[in-house]
mmCIF file of N, CA and C in Angstrom:
data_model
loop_
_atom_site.group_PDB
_atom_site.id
_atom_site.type_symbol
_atom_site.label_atom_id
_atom_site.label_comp_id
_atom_site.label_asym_id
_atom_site.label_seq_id
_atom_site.Cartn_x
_atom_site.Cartn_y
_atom_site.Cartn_z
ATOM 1 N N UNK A 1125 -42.297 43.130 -27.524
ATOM 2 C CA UNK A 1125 -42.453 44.466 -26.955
ATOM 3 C C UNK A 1125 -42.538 44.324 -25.441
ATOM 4 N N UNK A 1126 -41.674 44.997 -24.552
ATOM 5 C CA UNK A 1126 -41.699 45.254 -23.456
ATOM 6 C C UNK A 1126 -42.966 45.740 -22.406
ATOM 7 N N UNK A 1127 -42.918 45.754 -21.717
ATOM 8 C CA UNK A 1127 -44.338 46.058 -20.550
ATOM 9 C C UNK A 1127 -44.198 47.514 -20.728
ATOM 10 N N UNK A 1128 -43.027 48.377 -20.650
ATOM 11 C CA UNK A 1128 -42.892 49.733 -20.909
ATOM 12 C C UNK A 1128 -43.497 50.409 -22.141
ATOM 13 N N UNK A 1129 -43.014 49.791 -23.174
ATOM 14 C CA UNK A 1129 -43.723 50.392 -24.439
ATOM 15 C C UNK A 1129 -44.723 49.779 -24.602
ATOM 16 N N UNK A 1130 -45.364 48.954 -24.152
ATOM 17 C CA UNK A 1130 -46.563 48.696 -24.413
ATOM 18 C C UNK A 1130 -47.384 49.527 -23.611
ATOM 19 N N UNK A 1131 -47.212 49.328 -22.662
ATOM 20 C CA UNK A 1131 -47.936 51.502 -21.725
ATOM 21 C C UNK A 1131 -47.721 52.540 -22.336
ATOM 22 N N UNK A 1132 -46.518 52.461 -22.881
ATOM 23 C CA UNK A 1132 -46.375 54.069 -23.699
ATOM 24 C C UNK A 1132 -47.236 54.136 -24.537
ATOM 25 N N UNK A 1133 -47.190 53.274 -25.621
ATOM 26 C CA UNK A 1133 -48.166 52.745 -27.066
ATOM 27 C C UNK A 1133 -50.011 53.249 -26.535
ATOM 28 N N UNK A 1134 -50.264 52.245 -25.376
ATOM 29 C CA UNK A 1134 -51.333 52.747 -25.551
ATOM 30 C C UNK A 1134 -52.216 53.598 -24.778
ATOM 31 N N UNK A 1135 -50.933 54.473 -23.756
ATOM 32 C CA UNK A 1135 -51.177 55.785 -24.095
ATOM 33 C C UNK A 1135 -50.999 56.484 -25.055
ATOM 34 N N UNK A 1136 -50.348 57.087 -25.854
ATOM 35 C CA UNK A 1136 -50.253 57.617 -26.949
ATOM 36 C C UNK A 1136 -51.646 57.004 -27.913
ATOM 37 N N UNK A 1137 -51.902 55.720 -27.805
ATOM 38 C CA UNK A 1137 -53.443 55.552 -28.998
ATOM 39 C C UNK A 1137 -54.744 56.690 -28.044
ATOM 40 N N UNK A 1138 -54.623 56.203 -26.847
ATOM 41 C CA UNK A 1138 -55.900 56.715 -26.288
ATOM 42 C C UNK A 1138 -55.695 58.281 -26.342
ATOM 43 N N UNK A 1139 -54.510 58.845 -26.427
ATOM 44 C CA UNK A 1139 -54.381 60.299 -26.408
ATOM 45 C C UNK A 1139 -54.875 60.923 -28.052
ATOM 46 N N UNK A 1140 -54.384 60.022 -28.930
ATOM 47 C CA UNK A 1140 -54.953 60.281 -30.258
ATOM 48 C C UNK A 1140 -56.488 60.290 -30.369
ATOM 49 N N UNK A 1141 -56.539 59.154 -29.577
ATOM 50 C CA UNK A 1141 -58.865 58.782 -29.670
ATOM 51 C C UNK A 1141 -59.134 60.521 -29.104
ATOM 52 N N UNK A 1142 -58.713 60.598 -28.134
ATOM 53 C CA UNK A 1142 -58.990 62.070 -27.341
ATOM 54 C C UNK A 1142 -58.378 63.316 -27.974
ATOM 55 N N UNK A 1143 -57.945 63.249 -29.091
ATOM 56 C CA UNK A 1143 -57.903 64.545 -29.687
ATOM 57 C C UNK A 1143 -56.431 65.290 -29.153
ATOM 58 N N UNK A 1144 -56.100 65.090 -28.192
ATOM 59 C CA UNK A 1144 -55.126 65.622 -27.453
ATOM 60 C C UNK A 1144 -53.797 66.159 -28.313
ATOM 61 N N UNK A 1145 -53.496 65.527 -29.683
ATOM 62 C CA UNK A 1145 -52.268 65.842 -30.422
ATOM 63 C C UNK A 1145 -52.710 66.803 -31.789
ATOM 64 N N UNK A 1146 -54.163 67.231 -31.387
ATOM 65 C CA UNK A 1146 -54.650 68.444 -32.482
ATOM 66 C C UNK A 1146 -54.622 69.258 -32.061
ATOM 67 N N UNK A 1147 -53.941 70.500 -32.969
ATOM 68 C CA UNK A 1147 -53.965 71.748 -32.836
ATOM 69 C C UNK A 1147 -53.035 72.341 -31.852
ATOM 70 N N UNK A 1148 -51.600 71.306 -31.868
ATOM 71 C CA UNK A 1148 -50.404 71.370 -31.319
ATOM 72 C C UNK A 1148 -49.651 72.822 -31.417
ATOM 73 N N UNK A 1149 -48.836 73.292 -30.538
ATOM 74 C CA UNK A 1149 -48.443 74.800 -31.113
ATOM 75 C C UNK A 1149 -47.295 74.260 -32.172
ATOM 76 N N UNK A 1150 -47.129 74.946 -33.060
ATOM 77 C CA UNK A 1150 -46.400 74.694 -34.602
ATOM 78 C C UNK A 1150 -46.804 73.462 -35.779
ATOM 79 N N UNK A 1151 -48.121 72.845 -35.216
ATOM 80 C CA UNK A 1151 -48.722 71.853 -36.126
ATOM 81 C C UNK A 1151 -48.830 72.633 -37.568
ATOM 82 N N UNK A 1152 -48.070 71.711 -38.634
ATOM 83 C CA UNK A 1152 -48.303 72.045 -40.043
ATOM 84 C C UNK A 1152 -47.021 73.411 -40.357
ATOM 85 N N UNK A 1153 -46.105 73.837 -39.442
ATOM 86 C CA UNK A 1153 -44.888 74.574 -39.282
ATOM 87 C C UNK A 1153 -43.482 73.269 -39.674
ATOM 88 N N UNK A 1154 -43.177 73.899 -40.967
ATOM 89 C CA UNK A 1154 -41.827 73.087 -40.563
ATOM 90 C C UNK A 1154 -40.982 73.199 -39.445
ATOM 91 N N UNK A 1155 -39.898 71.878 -39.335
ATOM 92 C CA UNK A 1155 -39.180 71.865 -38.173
ATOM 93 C C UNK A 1155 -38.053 72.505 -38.556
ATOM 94 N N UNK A 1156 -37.152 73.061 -37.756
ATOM 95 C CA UNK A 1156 -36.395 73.922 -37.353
ATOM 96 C C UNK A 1156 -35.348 72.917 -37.277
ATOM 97 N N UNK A 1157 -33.915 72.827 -38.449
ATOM 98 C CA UNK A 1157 -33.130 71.619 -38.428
ATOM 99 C C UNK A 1157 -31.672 72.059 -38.301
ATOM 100 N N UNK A 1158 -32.016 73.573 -37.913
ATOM 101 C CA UNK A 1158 -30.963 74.436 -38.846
ATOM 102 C C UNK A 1158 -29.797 74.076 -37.305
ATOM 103 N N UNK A 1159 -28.323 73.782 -37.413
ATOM 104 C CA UNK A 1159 -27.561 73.448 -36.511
ATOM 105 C C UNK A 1159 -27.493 74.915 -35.597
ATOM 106 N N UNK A 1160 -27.313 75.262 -34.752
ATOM 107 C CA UNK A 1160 -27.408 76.422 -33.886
ATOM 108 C C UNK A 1160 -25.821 76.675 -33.407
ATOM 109 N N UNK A 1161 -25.342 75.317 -33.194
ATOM 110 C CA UNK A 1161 -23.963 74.821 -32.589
ATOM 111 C C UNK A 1161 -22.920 74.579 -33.521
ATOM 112 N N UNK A 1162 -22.568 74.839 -34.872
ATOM 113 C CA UNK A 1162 -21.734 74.366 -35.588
ATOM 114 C C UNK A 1162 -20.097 73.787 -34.645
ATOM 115 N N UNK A 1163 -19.950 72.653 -34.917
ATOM 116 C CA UNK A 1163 -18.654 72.728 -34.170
ATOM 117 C C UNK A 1163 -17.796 72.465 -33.157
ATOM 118 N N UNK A 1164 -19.256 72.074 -32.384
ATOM 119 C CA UNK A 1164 -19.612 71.317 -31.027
ATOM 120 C C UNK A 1164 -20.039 70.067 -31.484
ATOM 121 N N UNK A 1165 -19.136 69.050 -30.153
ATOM 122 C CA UNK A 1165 -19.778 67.884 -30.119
ATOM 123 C C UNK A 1165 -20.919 67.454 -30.273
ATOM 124 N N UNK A 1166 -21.555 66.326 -30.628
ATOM 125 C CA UNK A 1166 -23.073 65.758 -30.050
ATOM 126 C C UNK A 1166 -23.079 66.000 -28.635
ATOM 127 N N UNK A 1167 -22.544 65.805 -27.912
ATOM 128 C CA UNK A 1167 -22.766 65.396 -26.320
ATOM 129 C C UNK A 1167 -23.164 67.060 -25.988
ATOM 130 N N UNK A 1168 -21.943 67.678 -25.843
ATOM 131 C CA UNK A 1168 -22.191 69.170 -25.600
ATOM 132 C C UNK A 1168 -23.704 69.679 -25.998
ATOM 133 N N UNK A 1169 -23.630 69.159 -27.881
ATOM 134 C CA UNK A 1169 -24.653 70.246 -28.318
ATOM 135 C C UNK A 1169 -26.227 69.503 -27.224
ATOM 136 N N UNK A 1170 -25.956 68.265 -27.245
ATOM 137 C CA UNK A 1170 -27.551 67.658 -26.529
ATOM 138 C C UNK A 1170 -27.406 68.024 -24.989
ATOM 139 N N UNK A 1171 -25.824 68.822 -24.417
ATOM 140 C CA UNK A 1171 -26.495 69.233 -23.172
ATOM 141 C C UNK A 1171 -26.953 70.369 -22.883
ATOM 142 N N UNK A 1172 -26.394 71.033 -24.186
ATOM 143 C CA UNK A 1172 -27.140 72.562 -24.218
ATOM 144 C C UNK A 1172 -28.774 72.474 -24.608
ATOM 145 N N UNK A 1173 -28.879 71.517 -25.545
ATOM 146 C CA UNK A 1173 -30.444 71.923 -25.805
ATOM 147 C C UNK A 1173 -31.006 71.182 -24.347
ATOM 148 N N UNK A 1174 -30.724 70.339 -24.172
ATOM 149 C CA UNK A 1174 -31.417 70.232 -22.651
ATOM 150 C C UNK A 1174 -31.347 71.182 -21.761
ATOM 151 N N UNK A 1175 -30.366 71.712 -21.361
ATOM 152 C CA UNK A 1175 -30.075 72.983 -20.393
ATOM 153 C C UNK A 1175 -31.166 74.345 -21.088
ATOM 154 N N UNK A 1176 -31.597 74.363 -22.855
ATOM 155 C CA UNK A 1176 -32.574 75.576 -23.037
ATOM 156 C C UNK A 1176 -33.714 74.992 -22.994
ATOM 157 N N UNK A 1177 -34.118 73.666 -23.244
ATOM 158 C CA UNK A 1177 -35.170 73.269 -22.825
ATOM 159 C C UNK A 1177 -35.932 73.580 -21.684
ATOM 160 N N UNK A 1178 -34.920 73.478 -20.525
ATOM 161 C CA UNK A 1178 -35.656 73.301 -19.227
ATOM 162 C C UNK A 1178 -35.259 74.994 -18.845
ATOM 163 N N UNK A 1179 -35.192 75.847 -19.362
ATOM 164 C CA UNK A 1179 -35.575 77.198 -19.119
ATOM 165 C C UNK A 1179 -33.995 77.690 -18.496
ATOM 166 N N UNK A 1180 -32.967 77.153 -18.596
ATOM 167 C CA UNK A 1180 -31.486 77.183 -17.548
ATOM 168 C C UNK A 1180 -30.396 78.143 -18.585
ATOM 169 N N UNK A 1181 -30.814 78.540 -19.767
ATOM 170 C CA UNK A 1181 -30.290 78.972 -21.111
ATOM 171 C C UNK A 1181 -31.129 79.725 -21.590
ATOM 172 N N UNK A 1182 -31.463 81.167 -21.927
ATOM 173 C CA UNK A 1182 -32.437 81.831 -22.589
ATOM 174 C C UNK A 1182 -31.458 82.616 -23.903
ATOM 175 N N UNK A 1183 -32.007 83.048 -24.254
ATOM 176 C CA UNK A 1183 -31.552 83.509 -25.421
ATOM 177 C C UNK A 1183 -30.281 84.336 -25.445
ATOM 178 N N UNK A 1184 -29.543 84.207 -24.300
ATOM 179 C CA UNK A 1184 -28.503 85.430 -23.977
ATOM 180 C C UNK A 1184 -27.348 84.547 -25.053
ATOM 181 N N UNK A 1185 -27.448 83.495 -24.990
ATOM 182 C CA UNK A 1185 -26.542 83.415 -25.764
ATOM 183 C C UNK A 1185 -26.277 84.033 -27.069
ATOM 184 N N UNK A 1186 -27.154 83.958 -27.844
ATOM 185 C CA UNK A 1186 -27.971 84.415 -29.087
ATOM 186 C C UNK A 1186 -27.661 86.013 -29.553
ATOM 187 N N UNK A 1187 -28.059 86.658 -28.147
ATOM 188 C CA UNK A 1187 -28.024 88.071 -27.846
ATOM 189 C C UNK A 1187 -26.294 88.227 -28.020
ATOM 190 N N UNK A 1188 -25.591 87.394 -27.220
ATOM 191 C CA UNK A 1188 -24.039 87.907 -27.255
ATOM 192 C C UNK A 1188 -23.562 87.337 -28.614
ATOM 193 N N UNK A 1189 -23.729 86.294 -29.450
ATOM 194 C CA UNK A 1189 -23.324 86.044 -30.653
ATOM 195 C C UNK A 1189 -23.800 87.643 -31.253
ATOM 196 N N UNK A 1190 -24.626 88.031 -31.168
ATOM 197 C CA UNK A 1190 -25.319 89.322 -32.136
ATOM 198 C C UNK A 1190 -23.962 90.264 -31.900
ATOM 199 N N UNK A 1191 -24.118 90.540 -30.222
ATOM 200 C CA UNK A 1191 -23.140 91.685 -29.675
ATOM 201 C C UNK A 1191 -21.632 91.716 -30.359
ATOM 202 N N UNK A 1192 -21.033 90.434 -30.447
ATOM 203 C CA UNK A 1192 -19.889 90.462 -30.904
ATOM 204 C C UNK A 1192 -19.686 90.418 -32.401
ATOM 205 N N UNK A 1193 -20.850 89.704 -33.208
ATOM 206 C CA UNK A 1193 -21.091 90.365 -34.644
ATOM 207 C C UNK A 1193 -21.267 92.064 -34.959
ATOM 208 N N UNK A 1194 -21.703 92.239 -33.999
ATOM 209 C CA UNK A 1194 -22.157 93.925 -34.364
ATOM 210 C C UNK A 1194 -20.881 94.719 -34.154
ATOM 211 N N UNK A 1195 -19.853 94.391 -32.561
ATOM 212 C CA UNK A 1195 -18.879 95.128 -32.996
ATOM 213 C C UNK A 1195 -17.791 94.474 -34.020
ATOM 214 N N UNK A 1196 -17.741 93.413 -34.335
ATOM 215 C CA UNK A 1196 -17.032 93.177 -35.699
ATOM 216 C C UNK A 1196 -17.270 94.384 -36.654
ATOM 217 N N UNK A 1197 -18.705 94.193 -36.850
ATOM 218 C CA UNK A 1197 -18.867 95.088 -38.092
ATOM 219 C C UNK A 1197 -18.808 96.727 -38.001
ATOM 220 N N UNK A 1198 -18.847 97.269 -36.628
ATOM 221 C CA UNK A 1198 -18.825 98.992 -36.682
ATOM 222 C C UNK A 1198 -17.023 98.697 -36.562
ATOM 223 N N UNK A 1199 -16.286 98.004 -36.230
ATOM 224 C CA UNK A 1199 -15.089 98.026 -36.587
ATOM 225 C C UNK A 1199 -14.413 98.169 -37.806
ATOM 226 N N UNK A 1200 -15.640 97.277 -38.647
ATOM 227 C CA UNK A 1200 -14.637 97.594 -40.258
ATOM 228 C C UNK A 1200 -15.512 98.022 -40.937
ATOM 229 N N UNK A 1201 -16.623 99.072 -40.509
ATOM 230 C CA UNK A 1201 -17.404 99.893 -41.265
ATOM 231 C C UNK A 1201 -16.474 101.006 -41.525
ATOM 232 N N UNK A 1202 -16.597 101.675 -42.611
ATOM 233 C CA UNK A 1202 -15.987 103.028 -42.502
ATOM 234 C C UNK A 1202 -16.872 104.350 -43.141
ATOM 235 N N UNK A 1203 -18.153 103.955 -43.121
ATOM 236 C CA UNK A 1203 -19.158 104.771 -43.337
ATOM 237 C C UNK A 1203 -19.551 105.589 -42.013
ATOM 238 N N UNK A 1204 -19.858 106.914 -41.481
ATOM 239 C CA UNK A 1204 -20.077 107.452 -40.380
ATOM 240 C C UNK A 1204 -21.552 106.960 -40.453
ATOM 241 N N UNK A 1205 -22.537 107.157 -41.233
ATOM 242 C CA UNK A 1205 -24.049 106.774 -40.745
ATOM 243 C C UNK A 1205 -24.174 105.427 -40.769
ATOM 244 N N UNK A 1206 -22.934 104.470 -41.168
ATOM 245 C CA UNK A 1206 -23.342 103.503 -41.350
ATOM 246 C C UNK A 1206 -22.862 102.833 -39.600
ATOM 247 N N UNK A 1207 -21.687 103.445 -39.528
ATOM 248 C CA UNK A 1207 -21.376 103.145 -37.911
ATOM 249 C C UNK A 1207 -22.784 103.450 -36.911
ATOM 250 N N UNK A 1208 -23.087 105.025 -36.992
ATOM 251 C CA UNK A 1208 -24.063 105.261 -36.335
ATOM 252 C C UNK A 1208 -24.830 104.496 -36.014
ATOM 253 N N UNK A 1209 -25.821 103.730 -37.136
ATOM 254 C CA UNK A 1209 -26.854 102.643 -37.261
ATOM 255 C C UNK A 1209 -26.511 101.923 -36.578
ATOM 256 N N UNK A 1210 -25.084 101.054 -37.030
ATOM 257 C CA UNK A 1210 -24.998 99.946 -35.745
ATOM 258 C C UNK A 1210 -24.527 100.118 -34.521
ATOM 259 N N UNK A 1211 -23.880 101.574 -34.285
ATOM 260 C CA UNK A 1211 -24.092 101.765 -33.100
ATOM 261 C C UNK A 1211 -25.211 101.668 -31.690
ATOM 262 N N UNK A 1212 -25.933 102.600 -32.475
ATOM 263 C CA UNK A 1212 -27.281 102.579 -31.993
ATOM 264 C C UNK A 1212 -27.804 101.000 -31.511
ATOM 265 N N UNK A 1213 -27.851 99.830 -32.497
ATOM 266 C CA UNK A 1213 -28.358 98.743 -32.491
ATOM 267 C C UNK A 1213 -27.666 97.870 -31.665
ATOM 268 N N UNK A 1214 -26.337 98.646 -30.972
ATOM 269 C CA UNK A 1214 -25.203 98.012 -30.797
ATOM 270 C C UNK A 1214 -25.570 98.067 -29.158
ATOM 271 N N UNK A 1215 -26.256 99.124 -28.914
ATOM 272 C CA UNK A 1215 -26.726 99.839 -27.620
ATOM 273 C C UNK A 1215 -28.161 99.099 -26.886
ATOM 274 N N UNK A 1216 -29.205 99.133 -28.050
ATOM 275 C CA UNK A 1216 -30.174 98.057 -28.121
ATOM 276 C C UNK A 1216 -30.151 96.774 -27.487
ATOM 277 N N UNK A 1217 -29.374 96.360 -28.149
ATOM 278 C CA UNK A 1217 -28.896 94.664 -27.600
ATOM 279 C C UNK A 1217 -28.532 94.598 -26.670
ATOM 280 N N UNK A 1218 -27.080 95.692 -26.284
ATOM 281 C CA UNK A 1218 -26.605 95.525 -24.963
ATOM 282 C C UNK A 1218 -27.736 95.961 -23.742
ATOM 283 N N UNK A 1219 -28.666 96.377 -24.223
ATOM 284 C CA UNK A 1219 -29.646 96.519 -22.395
ATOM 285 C C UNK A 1219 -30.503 95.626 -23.019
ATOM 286 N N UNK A 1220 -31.169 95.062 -23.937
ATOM 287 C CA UNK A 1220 -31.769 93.640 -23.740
ATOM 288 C C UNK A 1220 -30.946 92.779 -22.952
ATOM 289 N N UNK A 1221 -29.854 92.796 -23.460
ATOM 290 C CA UNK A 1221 -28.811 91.514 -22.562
ATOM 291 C C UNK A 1221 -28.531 91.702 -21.260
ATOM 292 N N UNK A 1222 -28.584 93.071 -20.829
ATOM 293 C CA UNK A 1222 -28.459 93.246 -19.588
ATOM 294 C C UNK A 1222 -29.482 93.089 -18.923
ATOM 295 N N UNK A 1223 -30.823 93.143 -19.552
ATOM 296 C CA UNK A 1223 -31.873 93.168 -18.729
ATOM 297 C C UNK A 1223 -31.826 91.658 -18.550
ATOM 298 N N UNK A 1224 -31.660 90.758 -19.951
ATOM 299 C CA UNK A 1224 -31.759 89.071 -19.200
ATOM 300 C C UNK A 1224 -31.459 89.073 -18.493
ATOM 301 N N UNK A 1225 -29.692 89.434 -18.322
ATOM 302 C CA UNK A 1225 -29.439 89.014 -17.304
ATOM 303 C C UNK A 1225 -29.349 89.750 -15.713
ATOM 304 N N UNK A 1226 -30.180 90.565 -15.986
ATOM 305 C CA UNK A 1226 -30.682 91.096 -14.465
ATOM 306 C C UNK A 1226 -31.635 90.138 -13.756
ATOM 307 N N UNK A 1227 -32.839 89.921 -14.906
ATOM 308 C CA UNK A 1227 -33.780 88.942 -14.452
ATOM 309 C C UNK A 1227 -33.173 87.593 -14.587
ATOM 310 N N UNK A 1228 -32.205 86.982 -15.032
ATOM 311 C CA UNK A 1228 -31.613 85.816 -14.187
ATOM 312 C C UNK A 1228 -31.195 85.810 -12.708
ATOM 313 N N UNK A 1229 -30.329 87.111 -12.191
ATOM 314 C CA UNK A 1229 -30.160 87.095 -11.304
ATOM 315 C C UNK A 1229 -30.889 87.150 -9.922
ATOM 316 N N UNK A 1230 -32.219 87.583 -10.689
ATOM 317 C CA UNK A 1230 -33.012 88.027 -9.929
ATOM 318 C C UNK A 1230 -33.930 86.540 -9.602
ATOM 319 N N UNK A 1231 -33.462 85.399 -10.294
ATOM 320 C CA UNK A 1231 -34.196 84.177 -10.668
ATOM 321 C C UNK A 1231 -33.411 83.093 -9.370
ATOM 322 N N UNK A 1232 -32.079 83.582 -8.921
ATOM 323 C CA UNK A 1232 -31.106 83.002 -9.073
ATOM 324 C C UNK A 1232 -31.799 82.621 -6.918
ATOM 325 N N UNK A 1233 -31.078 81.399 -7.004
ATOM 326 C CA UNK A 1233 -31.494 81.190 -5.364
ATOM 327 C C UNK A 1233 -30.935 81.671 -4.681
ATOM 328 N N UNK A 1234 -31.344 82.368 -3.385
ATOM 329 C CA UNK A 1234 -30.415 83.226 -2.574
ATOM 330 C C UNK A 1234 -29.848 82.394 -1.647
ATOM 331 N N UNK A 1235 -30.372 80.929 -1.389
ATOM 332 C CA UNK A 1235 -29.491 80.417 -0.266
ATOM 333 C C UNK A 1235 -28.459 79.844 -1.069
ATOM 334 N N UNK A 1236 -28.210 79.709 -2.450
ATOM 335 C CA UNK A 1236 -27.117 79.324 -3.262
ATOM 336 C C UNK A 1236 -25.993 79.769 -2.961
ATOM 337 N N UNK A 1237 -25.711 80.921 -2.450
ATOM 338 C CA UNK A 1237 -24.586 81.624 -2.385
ATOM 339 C C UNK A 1237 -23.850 81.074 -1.219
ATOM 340 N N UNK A 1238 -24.888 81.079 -0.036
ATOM 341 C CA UNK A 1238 -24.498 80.615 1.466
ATOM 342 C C UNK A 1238 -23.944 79.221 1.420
ATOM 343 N N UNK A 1239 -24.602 78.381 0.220
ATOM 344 C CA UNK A 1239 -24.711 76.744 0.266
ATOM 345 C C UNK A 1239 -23.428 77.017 -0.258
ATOM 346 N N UNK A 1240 -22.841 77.779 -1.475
ATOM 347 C CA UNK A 1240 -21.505 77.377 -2.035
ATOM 348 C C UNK A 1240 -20.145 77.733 -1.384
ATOM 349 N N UNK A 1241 -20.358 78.998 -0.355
ATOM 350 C CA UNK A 1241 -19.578 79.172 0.752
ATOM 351 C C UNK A 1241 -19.168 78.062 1.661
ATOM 352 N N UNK A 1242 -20.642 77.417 2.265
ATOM 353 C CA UNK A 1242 -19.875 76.256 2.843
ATOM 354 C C UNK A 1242 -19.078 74.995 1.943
ATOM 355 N N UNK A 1243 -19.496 74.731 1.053
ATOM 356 C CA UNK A 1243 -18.404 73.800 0.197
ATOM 357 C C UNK A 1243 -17.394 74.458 -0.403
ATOM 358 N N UNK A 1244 -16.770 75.639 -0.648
ATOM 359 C CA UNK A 1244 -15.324 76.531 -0.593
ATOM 360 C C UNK A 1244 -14.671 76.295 0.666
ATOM 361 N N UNK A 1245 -15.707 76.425 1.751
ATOM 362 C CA UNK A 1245 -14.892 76.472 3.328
ATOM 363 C C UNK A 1245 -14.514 75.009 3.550
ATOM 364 N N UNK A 1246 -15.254 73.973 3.392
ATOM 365 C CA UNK A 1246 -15.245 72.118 3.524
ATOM 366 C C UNK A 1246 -13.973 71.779 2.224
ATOM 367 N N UNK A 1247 -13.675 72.554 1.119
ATOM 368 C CA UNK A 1247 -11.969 72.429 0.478
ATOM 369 C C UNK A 1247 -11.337 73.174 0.724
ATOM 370 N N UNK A 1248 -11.364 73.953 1.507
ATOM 371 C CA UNK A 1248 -9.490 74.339 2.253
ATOM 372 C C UNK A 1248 -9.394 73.439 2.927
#
């Protein structure tokens, strides 16, 4: 065993002596195995969960899979209340999604814009 895992190791014992891994959020919750990505590479799918990990990905994706399921289905509904319903729900989603992504933008760095101007202007 390496000098590395042997630090890791016994941190992790002394964190156990200290209680520290009780009463974890989802302790005694099964895990969640279900593929999210059908279809996608490994590489891709592990750079997306890294990219929602670190907060860079919120659920908009999720939100637009819904959006484009929903108009699938008021497309080949041919019930009027049944359109209605997902209309309505269809409306729902779209200002959740808009609101994400208002508050992304609103997240978004303002000298980013200036910084990417000068590297557009440095390739002509």
């Amino acid at each position: 065993m390496d000098l590395f895992s042997r630090i890791a190791e016994d941190k992790i014992k002394e964190a156990i002596k200290n209680g520290e891994f009780e009463n974890l959020p989802g302790m005694g919750k099964p895990l969640n195995l279900k593929d999210d990505l059908p279809g996608m590479n490994a590489e891709m799918k592990m750079g997306y969960r890294m990219l929602k990990n670190a907060g860079f990905i919120s659920d908009q994706v999720d939100l637009r899979k819904e959006l484009i399921t929903l108009n699938d289905l008021i497309s080949a509904a041919t019930d009027d209340d049944e359109i209605n319903r997902l209309q309505e729900k269809l409306t729902r989603k779209q200002l959740q999604f808009e609101k994400i992504m208002e508050q992304r933008r609103k997240n978004t760095n303002v000298r980013f814009g200036s910084y990417a101007e000068k590297i557009y202007g440095k390739m002509k």
